[in-house]
Amino acid sequence: MSVLDFDYMVGLVPILLRYLPLTLAMAAAGMALALVLACGLAVIRVLGIPGLNGVTLLFISFFRGTPLLVQLFLFYYGLPQVLAFLTQIDGITATIMGLTLHFAAYMAESIRAAIVGVDRSQTEAALSIGMTNGQLMRRIVLPQATRVAVPTLMNYFIDMIKATSLAFTLGVTELMGATQKEAAGSFLYFEAFITVAVFYWVIVELLAWCQRRLETRLNEAYRR
Amino acid sequence: MIQVANLVKRFGDATVLDGIDLAIDQGEIIVVIGPSGTGKSTLLRCLNFLERPDAGQLTLGDLDVDVTRATRADILAARRRTAFVFQNYALFANKTALQNIVEGLIVVNRWPKAKAHARGREILRRIGLTDKADAYPASLSGGQQQRVGIGRAMAAQAEVILFDEPTSSLDPEWVEEVLALMKQLAAERQTMLVVTHEMGFARDVADRVVFMEGGRIVEQGPPSQLFNAPRDPRTRDFLRKVLAAQPAIQPS
Ligand SMILES: Nc1ncnc2c1ncn2[C@@H]1O[C@H](COP(=O)(O)OP(=O)(O)OP(=O)(O)O)[C@@H](O)[C@H]1O
Ligand SMILES: [Mg+2]
């Protein structure tokens, strides 16, 4: 193997930087939507709402039980064939949809576990002083559940950022798609892919750093 | 004035409270004793609607409800007129000592924050924890946590404070400080209904001791009478056993 072409790699950085916002935007949108959906699913599971509980279980089972890539293809290539009004769905939308549903299924279960994990006696204490169920949730249960759920949710966010790279299979030119094109032009596959690998790596490490800081703050109340 | 009439609670087939009648005067201190599994905790929890009773009439000050017909509003009203001190403290882990005490004032009674905090600090002073205002429960000793638990109940300004074995989870070294705080409240004529195995406390502090067994009140009376001249053989039997285990307070 010849020596790495560093000049090429350095030159690639500003090109790839142009596609970074799209990658981050897809991950941010997917995460925000997935959080909302997952909270809803978790509450349905915690309360055990009769009909909805079954639907939720089926949803979670399907989106955890099938590969994300299959789900993305299903949305992008499959859905327009069965849903007439969706003559065309663009790759970015399909990616965000897939990420949302896929990760919401996982996150719902960790949020549910975090809610259920809050000491039952605190619930009784809150009710005993006359709090309503809503006040109990907002002021006592959810703040504590958040602390428990945040590390896991951050890990899912990190996974999601990496999973955005699958969007290139739907023809979206994000970080991975752009790298693929550059590499195909230069034939310097190793340089191109090691560069994009470092991109993802740096993003993830930055996030992990934020995660540690956030956890320290959230744990303040529990230090002895 | 608190009155319970014919209170019944069943868990499945088991009748845990079998028609309890109890009246508590303003400022009265009542201690409930009895063997394990007799329904003492359940009685307290029913007064606070942490358990839903199956029958009975409940009077708490100006609130008077048939427990089987209690609406959501009745239940909230009953909870605002009673305060609960738990065996395991049950402090809100995400809130400081001061926040634990004022939480109900701010959220339930909708007091302005400044007013609630002023009252909270006053209570912290009375429970001897002025310097722990900003400490979280995890950093407090068991005794300190339970004193905050009592402070939270004091803040509610309820008709009655219900204590369910407030010292049973404590390491022996912390029991005295919690009992001392309860004695202080008793001296201030705070109405209290206390379930405890601390016979010394019952003897020294109670106006009336209630002996329960099998979901019923077997016998009640002033401590001097109940401890020295129990009428029912079941009371005698129970007292013989517990006083043998706590020799410091043998009948005189
Ligand atoms: N949620 C519940 N479901 C079913 N049975 C229960 C429940 N809570 C209490 N019981 C039963 O009701 C009976 C009375 O319980 P309770 O806790 O009131 O007794 P206790 O007098 O407080 O006893 P202890 O001194 O051990 O605290 C027990 O037999 C208990 O097993
Ligand atoms: Mg009990």
Coordinates of C-alpha atoms and ligand atoms in Angstrom, one line a residue:
Chain A
M1 CA 0.0 0.0 0.0
S2 CA 1.3 3.4 -0.9
V3 CA 1.5 6.2 1.6
L4 CA -1.7 8.0 2.4
D5 CA -2.5 11.1 0.2
F6 CA -2.8 13.6 3.1
D7 CA -3.3 16.5 0.8
Y8 CA -6.4 14.8 -0.7
M9 CA -7.8 14.2 2.7
V10 CA -7.3 17.7 3.9
G11 CA -8.9 19.0 0.7
L12 CA -11.8 16.7 1.3
V13 CA -12.6 18.2 4.7
P14 CA -14.2 21.5 3.5
I15 CA -16.2 19.6 0.9
L16 CA -17.6 17.2 3.5
L17 CA -18.2 20.0 5.9
R18 CA -20.9 21.3 3.4
Y19 CA -22.9 18.1 3.9
L20 CA -22.5 18.0 7.7
P21 CA -25.6 20.2 8.3
L22 CA -27.8 17.9 6.4
T23 CA -26.6 14.9 8.4
L24 CA -27.0 16.7 11.7
A25 CA -30.4 18.1 10.7
M26 CA -31.8 14.6 9.8
A27 CA -30.5 13.3 13.1
A28 CA -31.9 16.2 15.1
A29 CA -35.3 16.0 13.4
G30 CA -35.4 12.3 13.8
M31 CA -34.5 12.5 17.5
A32 CA -37.0 15.3 18.3
L33 CA -39.9 13.4 16.6
A34 CA -38.8 10.1 18.1
L35 CA -38.7 11.5 21.6
V36 CA -42.2 12.8 21.3
L37 CA -43.5 9.6 19.9
A38 CA -41.6 7.5 22.4
C39 CA -43.0 9.5 25.3
G40 CA -46.5 8.9 24.0
L41 CA -45.9 5.2 23.6
A42 CA -44.3 4.9 27.0
V43 CA -47.2 6.6 28.7
I44 CA -49.6 4.3 26.9
R45 CA -47.6 1.3 28.1
V46 CA -47.3 2.6 31.7
L47 CA -51.0 3.3 32.0
G48 CA -51.8 0.1 30.1
I49 CA -54.6 1.8 28.1
P50 CA -56.6 -1.3 26.9
G51 CA -56.8 -1.1 23.0
L52 CA -53.8 1.2 22.5
N53 CA -51.5 -1.0 24.6
G54 CA -51.7 -3.8 22.1
V55 CA -51.2 -1.6 19.1
T56 CA -48.1 -0.1 20.8
L57 CA -46.7 -3.5 21.6
L58 CA -47.1 -4.5 18.0
F59 CA -45.5 -1.3 16.8
I60 CA -42.5 -1.7 19.1
S61 CA -42.1 -5.4 18.2
F62 CA -42.1 -4.6 14.4
F63 CA -39.7 -1.7 14.5
R64 CA -37.3 -3.4 16.8
G65 CA -37.6 -6.7 15.0
T66 CA -36.7 -5.6 11.5
P67 CA -33.6 -3.9 10.1
L68 CA -33.6 -0.2 9.7
L69 CA -32.4 -0.5 6.1
V70 CA -35.5 -2.7 5.3
Q71 CA -37.7 -0.1 7.0
L72 CA -36.1 2.8 4.9
F73 CA -36.6 0.9 1.7
L74 CA -40.1 0.1 2.7
F75 CA -40.9 3.8 3.2
Y76 CA -39.0 5.1 0.2
Y77 CA -39.7 2.5 -2.5
G78 CA -42.7 0.7 -1.0
L79 CA -45.1 3.2 0.4
P80 CA -45.6 5.3 -2.8
Q81 CA -46.8 2.1 -4.5
V82 CA -49.5 1.4 -2.0
L83 CA -50.5 4.9 -1.0
A84 CA -51.7 6.7 -4.1
F85 CA -51.4 10.2 -2.7
L86 CA -47.7 9.6 -1.9
T87 CA -46.7 9.5 -5.6
Q88 CA -43.2 10.5 -4.5
I89 CA -41.5 10.7 -1.1
D90 CA -38.1 12.3 -1.0
G91 CA -35.2 10.5 0.5
I92 CA -34.7 13.0 3.3
T93 CA -38.3 12.6 4.5
A94 CA -38.2 8.9 4.2
T95 CA -35.0 8.8 6.2
I96 CA -36.4 11.0 9.0
M97 CA -39.5 8.9 9.1
G98 CA -37.6 5.7 9.3
L99 CA -35.2 7.0 12.0
T100 CA -38.2 8.3 14.0
L101 CA -40.2 5.1 14.0
H102 CA -37.3 2.8 14.4
F103 CA -35.7 4.7 17.3
A104 CA -39.0 5.6 19.0
A105 CA -39.6 1.9 19.4
Y106 CA -36.4 1.4 21.3
M107 CA -36.7 4.7 23.3
A108 CA -40.3 4.0 24.3
E109 CA -39.1 1.0 26.3
S110 CA -36.3 2.8 28.1
I111 CA -38.5 5.7 28.9
R112 CA -41.2 3.3 30.2
A113 CA -38.6 1.5 32.4
A114 CA -37.4 4.9 33.7
I115 CA -40.9 6.0 34.7
V116 CA -41.7 2.6 36.3
G117 CA -38.4 2.7 38.1
V118 CA -39.2 5.8 40.2
D119 CA -39.7 4.7 43.7
R120 CA -43.4 4.0 44.3
S121 CA -43.4 5.5 47.8
Q122 CA -42.7 8.9 46.3
T123 CA -45.8 8.6 44.2
E124 CA -47.8 7.9 47.3
A125 CA -46.2 10.8 49.2
A126 CA -47.1 13.2 46.3
L127 CA -50.7 11.9 46.3
S128 CA -50.9 12.1 50.1
I129 CA -50.3 15.8 50.0
G130 CA -53.0 16.3 47.5
M131 CA -51.2 16.5 44.2
T132 CA -53.1 15.5 41.1
N133 CA -51.8 12.8 38.8
G134 CA -50.6 15.5 36.3
Q135 CA -48.7 17.4 39.0
L136 CA -47.2 14.1 40.3
M137 CA -45.9 13.3 36.8
R138 CA -44.6 16.7 36.0
R139 CA -42.9 17.5 39.3
I140 CA -41.8 14.2 40.8
V141 CA -41.8 11.3 38.4
L142 CA -40.7 12.7 35.0
P143 CA -37.7 14.7 36.4
Q144 CA -36.4 11.6 38.1
A145 CA -37.2 9.4 35.1
T146 CA -35.3 11.8 32.8
R147 CA -32.2 11.4 34.9
V148 CA -32.4 7.6 34.5
A149 CA -33.3 7.7 30.8
V150 CA -30.9 10.4 29.6
P151 CA -27.8 8.1 29.3
T152 CA -29.7 5.6 27.2
L153 CA -31.4 8.2 25.1
M154 CA -28.1 9.9 24.4
N155 CA -26.7 6.5 23.2
Y156 CA -29.7 6.2 20.9
F157 CA -29.0 9.7 19.6
I158 CA -25.4 8.7 18.8
D159 CA -26.6 5.6 17.1
M160 CA -29.1 7.7 15.1
I161 CA -26.4 10.1 13.9
K162 CA -24.4 7.1 12.5
A163 CA -27.6 5.6 11.1
T164 CA -28.2 8.7 9.0
S165 CA -25.5 7.4 6.7
L166 CA -28.0 4.9 5.4
A167 CA -29.8 7.8 3.7
F168 CA -27.3 7.6 0.9
T169 CA -28.9 4.3 -0.2
L170 CA -32.0 6.4 -0.8
G171 CA -30.0 8.8 -3.0
V172 CA -29.6 11.5 -0.4
T173 CA -26.2 13.3 -0.6
E174 CA -25.4 13.7 3.0
L175 CA -21.9 13.0 4.6
M176 CA -21.7 9.4 3.4
G177 CA -23.3 10.1 0.0
A178 CA -20.9 12.9 -0.6
T179 CA -17.9 10.8 0.4
Q180 CA -19.0 8.0 -1.9
K181 CA -19.2 10.4 -4.8
E182 CA -15.8 12.0 -4.1
A183 CA -14.2 8.5 -3.7
A184 CA -15.7 7.4 -7.0
G185 CA -14.1 10.4 -8.7
S186 CA -10.7 10.1 -7.2
F187 CA -10.4 6.3 -6.6
L188 CA -8.8 7.1 -3.3
Y189 CA -11.3 5.0 -1.4
F190 CA -9.3 4.5 1.7
E191 CA -8.5 8.2 2.2
A192 CA -12.1 9.2 1.5
F193 CA -13.7 6.7 3.9
I194 CA -11.1 7.2 6.7
T195 CA -11.8 10.9 6.5
V196 CA -15.6 10.5 6.8
A197 CA -15.0 7.9 9.6
V198 CA -13.1 10.6 11.5
F199 CA -16.0 13.0 10.9
Y200 CA -18.5 10.7 12.5
W201 CA -16.0 9.8 15.3
V202 CA -15.5 13.5 16.2
I203 CA -19.2 14.2 16.2
V204 CA -19.9 11.2 18.5
E205 CA -17.0 12.1 20.9
L206 CA -18.3 15.7 21.1
L207 CA -21.7 14.4 22.0
A208 CA -20.3 11.9 24.5
W209 CA -18.6 14.9 26.2
C210 CA -21.9 16.8 26.3
Q211 CA -23.5 13.6 27.7
R212 CA -21.0 13.4 30.6
R213 CA -21.6 17.0 31.5
L214 CA -25.3 16.6 31.4
E215 CA -25.2 13.5 33.5
T216 CA -23.1 15.2 36.1
R217 CA -25.6 18.0 36.3
L218 CA -28.6 15.6 36.5
N219 CA -26.9 13.6 39.2
E220 CA -26.3 16.5 41.5
A221 CA -29.3 15.7 43.7
Y222 CA -28.2 12.2 44.3
R223 CA -24.6 12.6 45.4
R224 CA -24.1 11.5 49.0
Chain B
M1 CA -62.7 16.8 64.6
I2 CA -62.1 13.6 62.7
Q3 CA -64.6 10.8 62.7
V4 CA -64.5 7.4 61.0
A5 CA -67.7 5.3 61.0
N6 CA -67.9 1.7 60.0
L7 CA -64.8 1.7 57.8
V8 CA -64.4 -1.4 55.8
K9 CA -61.5 -2.4 53.5
R10 CA -61.2 -5.7 51.7
F11 CA -58.2 -7.0 49.6
G12 CA -59.8 -9.7 47.5
D13 CA -61.5 -12.1 49.9
A14 CA -59.6 -10.8 52.9
T15 CA -61.4 -8.2 55.1
V16 CA -58.6 -6.2 56.4
L17 CA -60.6 -3.5 58.1
D18 CA -63.8 -4.9 59.6
G19 CA -65.9 -1.9 60.6
I20 CA -63.7 0.6 62.3
D21 CA -65.3 3.4 64.4
L22 CA -63.0 6.1 65.6
A23 CA -63.4 9.7 66.7
I24 CA -60.4 12.0 67.2
D25 CA -60.7 15.4 68.9
Q26 CA -58.8 18.4 67.8
G27 CA -55.4 18.3 69.5
E28 CA -55.7 14.7 70.5
I29 CA -52.8 12.3 70.2
I30 CA -53.8 8.8 69.5
V31 CA -51.4 5.8 69.3
V32 CA -52.5 2.7 67.5
I33 CA -50.9 -0.6 68.5
G34 CA -51.5 -4.2 67.5
P35 CA -49.9 -7.2 66.0
S36 CA -48.5 -7.3 62.5
G37 CA -51.0 -7.6 59.6
T38 CA -53.8 -6.3 61.7
G39 CA -54.7 -3.4 59.4
K40 CA -53.1 -0.5 61.1
S41 CA -51.3 0.8 58.0
T42 CA -54.4 0.2 56.0
L43 CA -56.5 2.3 58.4
L44 CA -54.1 5.2 58.0
R45 CA -54.0 4.7 54.2
C46 CA -57.7 4.7 53.9
L47 CA -58.1 8.0 55.8
N48 CA -55.8 9.5 53.2
F49 CA -57.4 7.6 50.3
L50 CA -54.1 5.9 49.4
E51 CA -56.4 2.9 49.6
R52 CA -59.9 3.1 48.5
P53 CA -62.2 1.9 51.4
D54 CA -65.1 -0.4 50.5
A55 CA -67.5 1.2 53.0
G56 CA -67.7 3.8 55.7
Q57 CA -68.4 7.4 56.5
L58 CA -65.4 9.8 56.9
T59 CA -65.6 13.2 58.5
L60 CA -62.5 15.5 58.4
G61 CA -63.4 19.0 59.6
D62 CA -66.0 20.4 57.3
L63 CA -65.6 17.5 54.9
D64 CA -68.1 14.6 55.3
V65 CA -68.2 11.8 52.8
D66 CA -69.5 8.4 52.2
V67 CA -66.2 6.8 51.1
T68 CA -67.9 4.7 48.4
R69 CA -69.3 7.8 46.8
A70 CA -66.2 10.0 47.1
T71 CA -65.5 12.0 44.0
R72 CA -62.1 13.0 42.8
A73 CA -62.6 16.4 44.4
D74 CA -63.6 14.7 47.7
I75 CA -60.4 12.6 47.6
L76 CA -58.2 15.7 47.0
A77 CA -60.1 17.5 49.8
A78 CA -59.5 14.6 52.2
R79 CA -55.8 14.5 51.3
R80 CA -55.5 18.2 52.0
R81 CA -57.0 17.7 55.4
T82 CA -54.6 14.8 56.3
A83 CA -50.9 14.6 56.1
F84 CA -48.9 11.3 56.0
V85 CA -45.5 10.4 57.5
F86 CA -44.2 7.3 55.9
Q87 CA -42.1 4.5 57.5
N88 CA -39.5 4.8 54.7
Y89 CA -39.7 8.7 54.7
A90 CA -40.6 8.8 51.0
L91 CA -39.0 12.1 50.4
F92 CA -38.9 13.5 46.8
A93 CA -35.4 12.5 45.8
N94 CA -35.2 15.3 43.2
K95 CA -35.9 18.0 45.7
T96 CA -33.9 19.6 48.5
A97 CA -35.1 19.5 52.2
L98 CA -36.7 22.9 51.8
Q99 CA -38.3 22.0 48.5
N100 CA -39.7 18.8 50.0
I101 CA -41.4 20.9 52.7
V102 CA -42.8 23.6 50.5
E103 CA -43.8 21.5 47.5
G104 CA -47.3 21.0 48.7
L105 CA -47.7 24.7 49.6
I106 CA -46.6 25.8 46.2
V107 CA -48.2 23.1 44.0
V108 CA -51.3 22.2 45.9
N109 CA -52.2 25.3 48.0
R110 CA -50.8 27.6 45.3
W111 CA -48.9 29.8 47.7
P112 CA -46.6 32.4 46.2
K113 CA -43.0 31.0 46.3
A114 CA -41.7 33.6 48.7
K115 CA -44.4 33.1 51.2
A116 CA -44.0 29.3 51.0
H117 CA -40.3 29.5 51.4
A118 CA -40.6 31.7 54.5
R119 CA -42.9 29.1 56.0
G120 CA -40.6 26.3 54.9
R121 CA -37.6 27.9 56.7
E122 CA -39.7 28.4 59.8
I123 CA -40.5 24.7 59.7
L124 CA -36.8 23.8 59.1
R125 CA -36.0 25.7 62.2
R126 CA -38.6 23.8 64.2
I127 CA -37.3 20.5 63.0
G128 CA -33.8 21.6 63.7
L129 CA -32.5 21.4 60.1
T130 CA -32.0 25.1 59.3
D131 CA -28.5 24.3 57.9
K132 CA -29.8 21.5 55.7
A133 CA -32.2 23.6 53.7
D134 CA -30.4 22.9 50.4
A135 CA -29.4 19.3 51.1
Y136 CA -30.9 16.6 49.0
P137 CA -32.4 13.5 50.7
A138 CA -29.5 11.3 49.6
S139 CA -27.1 13.3 51.6
L140 CA -29.2 13.2 54.8
S141 CA -29.1 10.6 57.6
G142 CA -32.2 8.5 58.2
G143 CA -33.2 10.6 61.2
Q144 CA -32.8 13.8 59.2
Q145 CA -34.8 12.4 56.3
Q146 CA -37.6 11.5 58.6
R147 CA -37.6 14.9 60.3
V148 CA -37.9 16.4 56.8
G149 CA -40.8 13.9 56.2
I150 CA -42.5 15.2 59.4
G151 CA -41.7 18.8 58.3
R152 CA -43.5 18.1 55.0
A153 CA -46.5 16.9 56.9
M154 CA -46.4 19.9 59.2
A155 CA -46.4 22.3 56.2
A156 CA -49.7 20.9 55.0
Q157 CA -51.5 22.3 58.1
A158 CA -53.7 19.3 58.0
E159 CA -56.5 18.4 60.5
V160 CA -54.4 15.4 61.5
I161 CA -51.0 14.0 60.8
L162 CA -51.0 10.3 60.2
F163 CA -47.7 8.6 61.2
D164 CA -47.2 5.0 60.0
E165 CA -44.3 3.5 62.1
P166 CA -42.2 6.6 61.6
T167 CA -39.2 5.1 63.5
S168 CA -39.3 1.5 62.3
S169 CA -36.9 2.0 59.4
L170 CA -34.4 4.0 61.4
D171 CA -31.1 2.9 62.7
P172 CA -31.3 2.9 66.5
E173 CA -29.1 6.0 66.8
W174 CA -31.7 8.1 65.0
V175 CA -34.9 7.0 66.7
E176 CA -34.6 9.4 69.7
E177 CA -34.4 12.6 67.6
V178 CA -37.5 11.7 65.6
L179 CA -39.4 10.7 68.7
A180 CA -38.3 14.0 70.3
L181 CA -39.7 16.0 67.3
M182 CA -43.0 14.1 67.6
K183 CA -43.2 14.9 71.3
Q184 CA -42.6 18.5 70.5
L185 CA -45.5 18.4 68.1
A186 CA -47.6 16.7 70.6
A187 CA -46.8 19.4 73.2
E188 CA -48.0 21.9 70.6
R189 CA -51.3 19.9 70.5
Q190 CA -51.0 18.9 66.9
T191 CA -53.6 16.3 66.2
M192 CA -51.8 13.0 65.5
L193 CA -52.7 9.4 64.8
V194 CA -49.6 7.4 65.3
V195 CA -49.0 3.7 64.5
T196 CA -45.9 2.6 66.4
H197 CA -44.3 -0.2 68.2
E198 CA -42.6 2.4 70.6
M199 CA -44.5 1.6 73.7
G200 CA -42.6 4.2 75.7
F201 CA -43.8 6.9 73.3
A202 CA -47.4 5.6 73.6
R203 CA -47.2 5.6 77.4
D204 CA -45.7 9.1 77.7
V205 CA -47.3 11.0 74.9
A206 CA -50.6 9.5 73.9
D207 CA -53.9 10.8 75.2
R208 CA -55.5 7.5 74.1
V209 CA -54.1 4.2 73.0
V210 CA -56.1 2.1 70.5
F211 CA -55.4 -1.7 70.3
M212 CA -56.3 -3.3 67.0
E213 CA -56.4 -6.9 66.0
G214 CA -57.9 -8.7 63.0
G215 CA -59.2 -5.5 61.4
R216 CA -61.1 -4.3 64.5
I217 CA -60.6 -2.1 67.4
V218 CA -60.5 -4.4 70.4
E219 CA -59.9 -1.9 73.2
Q220 CA -59.0 1.7 73.7
G221 CA -58.3 4.0 76.6
P222 CA -55.8 6.3 78.2
P223 CA -52.4 4.7 78.3
S224 CA -52.4 4.3 82.1
Q225 CA -55.6 2.2 81.8
L226 CA -54.6 0.3 78.7
F227 CA -51.1 -0.6 79.8
N228 CA -51.8 -1.2 83.5
A229 CA -55.3 -2.7 83.5
P230 CA -56.1 -4.0 80.0
R231 CA -59.6 -5.5 79.9
D232 CA -59.5 -7.8 76.9
P233 CA -57.4 -10.9 77.0
R234 CA -56.1 -10.2 73.5
T235 CA -54.8 -6.9 74.6
R236 CA -53.1 -8.5 77.7
D237 CA -51.6 -11.1 75.5
F238 CA -50.2 -8.6 73.0
L239 CA -48.8 -6.3 75.7
R240 CA -47.2 -9.2 77.5
K241 CA -45.3 -10.1 74.4
V242 CA -44.2 -6.6 73.3
L243 CA -43.4 -5.4 76.8
A244 CA -41.2 -8.5 77.3
A245 CA -39.3 -7.4 74.3
Q246 CA -39.1 -3.8 75.6
P247 CA -38.3 -4.3 79.3
A248 CA -37.5 -0.7 79.9
I249 CA -41.2 0.1 80.1
Q250 CA -42.6 -2.8 82.1
P251 CA -46.0 -2.0 83.7
S252 CA -45.3 -0.3 87.0
Ligands
LIG1 N1 -52.2 -3.8 48.6 C1 -52.6 -4.9 49.3 N2 -53.0 -6.0 48.6 C2 -53.4 -7.1 49.3 N3 -53.3 -7.3 50.6 C3 -52.8 -6.3 51.3 C4 -52.4 -5.0 50.7 N4 -52.0 -4.2 51.7 C5 -52.1 -4.9 52.8 N5 -52.6 -6.1 52.6 C6 -52.9 -7.1 53.7 O1 -53.8 -6.5 54.6 C7 -53.4 -6.9 55.9 C8 -53.2 -5.7 56.8 O2 -52.0 -5.1 56.4 P1 -51.5 -3.8 57.1 O3 -50.3 -3.4 56.4 O4 -52.5 -2.8 57.2 O5 -51.1 -4.4 58.5 P2 -50.3 -3.6 59.7 O6 -51.2 -3.7 60.9 O7 -49.9 -2.3 59.3 O8 -49.1 -4.6 59.9 P3 -47.6 -4.2 60.3 O9 -47.5 -4.0 61.7 O10 -46.8 -5.4 59.8 O11 -47.2 -3.0 59.5 C9 -52.2 -7.8 55.8 O12 -52.6 -9.2 55.8 C10 -51.7 -7.5 54.4 O13 -51.0 -8.6 53.9
MG2 MG -48.0 -1.4 58.9

